[in-house]
Every structure is written in C-alpha cells, then in structure tokens.
Amino acid sequence: MWVDEEERELLIQGWNLTPEKRTRLSETEWVPGHTTGIPDGENVARIPTRMIPILRRACDDAERAGLC
C-alpha cells in the first residue's frame, strides 16, 4: 500500500483475480443503475483482511497530507 502524493492516489498491491472470481464480478451490479462488471481501464486486486490496518494507515497518511 502506497500513497502517491503527486497523483493524489492510493496504490494497492494485491493478488490477481482467479478466472472464476473475475466471472462472478463481471456479473455483479455494484451500484444500482450502473453497468455490471469491471469497466474498461480498471482492474481489481484481492486484498487480505489482515491488511486492513495498513489500509487505514495509508488513508490517514493521505488525509494528513491534505490529499482528500
């Protein structure tokens, strides 16, 4: 997990999706009224729940840096 202050983004390293999980996600409507699946130009990384504290710290760091 990294904070890219220049681009104002959080960068998350994770595992690639399995073909089965990618298929399941491609059939899911995440927000009512939006298309299903993963939009072109986007990707999904699997993040283990043990990384929640790291994610929180990165979000706090981004907020302290005034990136939000």
PDB file of C-alpha atoms in Angstrom:
ATOM      1  CA  MET A   1       0.000   0.000   0.000  1.00  0.00           C
ATOM      2  CA  TRP A   2       1.461   3.351  -1.016  1.00  0.00           C
ATOM      3  CA  VAL A   3       0.331   6.957  -1.027  1.00  0.00           C
ATOM      4  CA  ASP A   4       1.238   8.750  -4.268  1.00  0.00           C
ATOM      5  CA  GLU A   5       1.026  12.378  -3.214  1.00  0.00           C
ATOM      6  CA  GLU A   6       1.846  13.719  -6.671  1.00  0.00           C
ATOM      7  CA  GLU A   7      -1.032  11.866  -8.351  1.00  0.00           C
ATOM      8  CA  ARG A   8      -3.234  12.020  -5.223  1.00  0.00           C
ATOM      9  CA  GLU A   9      -3.842   8.263  -5.288  1.00  0.00           C
ATOM     10  CA  LEU A  10      -3.562   5.210  -3.088  1.00  0.00           C
ATOM     11  CA  LEU A  11      -1.712   2.356  -4.801  1.00  0.00           C
ATOM     12  CA  ILE A  12      -2.646  -1.109  -3.602  1.00  0.00           C
ATOM     13  CA  GLN A  13      -0.683  -4.262  -4.292  1.00  0.00           C
ATOM     14  CA  GLY A  14      -2.667  -7.473  -4.226  1.00  0.00           C
ATOM     15  CA  TRP A  15      -3.219 -10.818  -5.883  1.00  0.00           C
ATOM     16  CA  ASN A  16      -4.733 -11.235  -9.339  1.00  0.00           C
ATOM     17  CA  LEU A  17      -8.289 -12.491  -9.522  1.00  0.00           C
ATOM     18  CA  THR A  18      -8.959 -16.101 -10.386  1.00  0.00           C
ATOM     19  CA  PRO A  19     -10.938 -16.609 -13.605  1.00  0.00           C
ATOM     20  CA  GLU A  20     -13.895 -17.791 -11.504  1.00  0.00           C
ATOM     21  CA  LYS A  21     -13.882 -14.674  -9.326  1.00  0.00           C
ATOM     22  CA  ARG A  22     -13.492 -12.396 -12.376  1.00  0.00           C
ATOM     23  CA  THR A  23     -16.567 -14.069 -13.939  1.00  0.00           C
ATOM     24  CA  ARG A  24     -18.574 -13.616 -10.735  1.00  0.00           C
ATOM     25  CA  LEU A  25     -17.591  -9.931 -10.527  1.00  0.00           C
ATOM     26  CA  SER A  26     -18.401  -9.365 -14.198  1.00  0.00           C
ATOM     27  CA  GLU A  27     -21.990 -10.385 -13.426  1.00  0.00           C
ATOM     28  CA  THR A  28     -22.389  -8.134 -10.359  1.00  0.00           C
ATOM     29  CA  GLU A  29     -24.123  -4.751 -10.334  1.00  0.00           C
ATOM     30  CA  TRP A  30     -22.236  -2.908  -7.572  1.00  0.00           C
ATOM     31  CA  VAL A  31     -24.166   0.354  -7.761  1.00  0.00           C
ATOM     32  CA  PRO A  32     -27.827   0.382  -8.817  1.00  0.00           C
ATOM     33  CA  GLY A  33     -28.208   1.856 -12.288  1.00  0.00           C
ATOM     34  CA  HIS A  34     -24.567   1.332 -13.281  1.00  0.00           C
ATOM     35  CA  THR A  35     -23.332  -1.333 -15.631  1.00  0.00           C
ATOM     36  CA  THR A  36     -22.205  -4.653 -14.258  1.00  0.00           C
ATOM     37  CA  GLY A  37     -18.648  -5.848 -14.116  1.00  0.00           C
ATOM     38  CA  ILE A  38     -15.260  -4.176 -14.192  1.00  0.00           C
ATOM     39  CA  PRO A  39     -15.146  -1.143 -16.524  1.00  0.00           C
ATOM     40  CA  ASP A  40     -12.520  -0.929 -19.262  1.00  0.00           C
ATOM     41  CA  GLY A  41      -9.388   0.715 -17.941  1.00  0.00           C
ATOM     42  CA  GLU A  42      -9.985  -0.603 -14.406  1.00  0.00           C
ATOM     43  CA  ASN A  43      -8.833  -3.705 -12.569  1.00  0.00           C
ATOM     44  CA  VAL A  44      -9.398  -5.427  -9.248  1.00  0.00           C
ATOM     45  CA  ALA A  45      -6.803  -6.702  -6.777  1.00  0.00           C
ATOM     46  CA  ARG A  46      -7.603  -9.108  -3.948  1.00  0.00           C
ATOM     47  CA  ILE A  47      -6.543  -7.679  -0.571  1.00  0.00           C
ATOM     48  CA  PRO A  48      -6.327  -9.925   2.507  1.00  0.00           C
ATOM     49  CA  THR A  49      -8.247  -8.677   5.537  1.00  0.00           C
ATOM     50  CA  ARG A  50      -5.003  -8.754   7.556  1.00  0.00           C
ATOM     51  CA  MET A  51      -4.044  -5.633   5.560  1.00  0.00           C
ATOM     52  CA  ILE A  52      -6.914  -3.545   6.981  1.00  0.00           C
ATOM     53  CA  PRO A  53      -4.603  -1.771   9.492  1.00  0.00           C
ATOM     54  CA  ILE A  54      -2.165  -0.951   6.666  1.00  0.00           C
ATOM     55  CA  LEU A  55      -5.009   0.399   4.539  1.00  0.00           C
ATOM     56  CA  ARG A  56      -6.209   2.554   7.448  1.00  0.00           C
ATOM     57  CA  ARG A  57      -2.704   3.975   7.979  1.00  0.00           C
ATOM     58  CA  ALA A  58      -2.336   4.793   4.281  1.00  0.00           C
ATOM     59  CA  CYS A  59      -5.730   6.553   4.276  1.00  0.00           C
ATOM     60  CA  ASP A  60      -4.730   8.501   7.408  1.00  0.00           C
ATOM     61  CA  ASP A  61      -1.411   9.453   5.771  1.00  0.00           C
ATOM     62  CA  ALA A  62      -3.227  10.674   2.647  1.00  0.00           C
ATOM     63  CA  GLU A  63      -5.651  12.691   4.744  1.00  0.00           C
ATOM     64  CA  ARG A  64      -2.826  14.258   6.811  1.00  0.00           C
ATOM     65  CA  ALA A  65      -1.073  15.188   3.568  1.00  0.00           C
ATOM     66  CA  GLY A  66      -4.235  17.052   2.514  1.00  0.00           C
ATOM     67  CA  LEU A  67      -4.918  14.773  -0.443  1.00  0.00           C
ATOM     68  CA  CYS A  68      -8.613  14.252   0.377  1.00  0.00           C
TER      69      CYS A  68
END
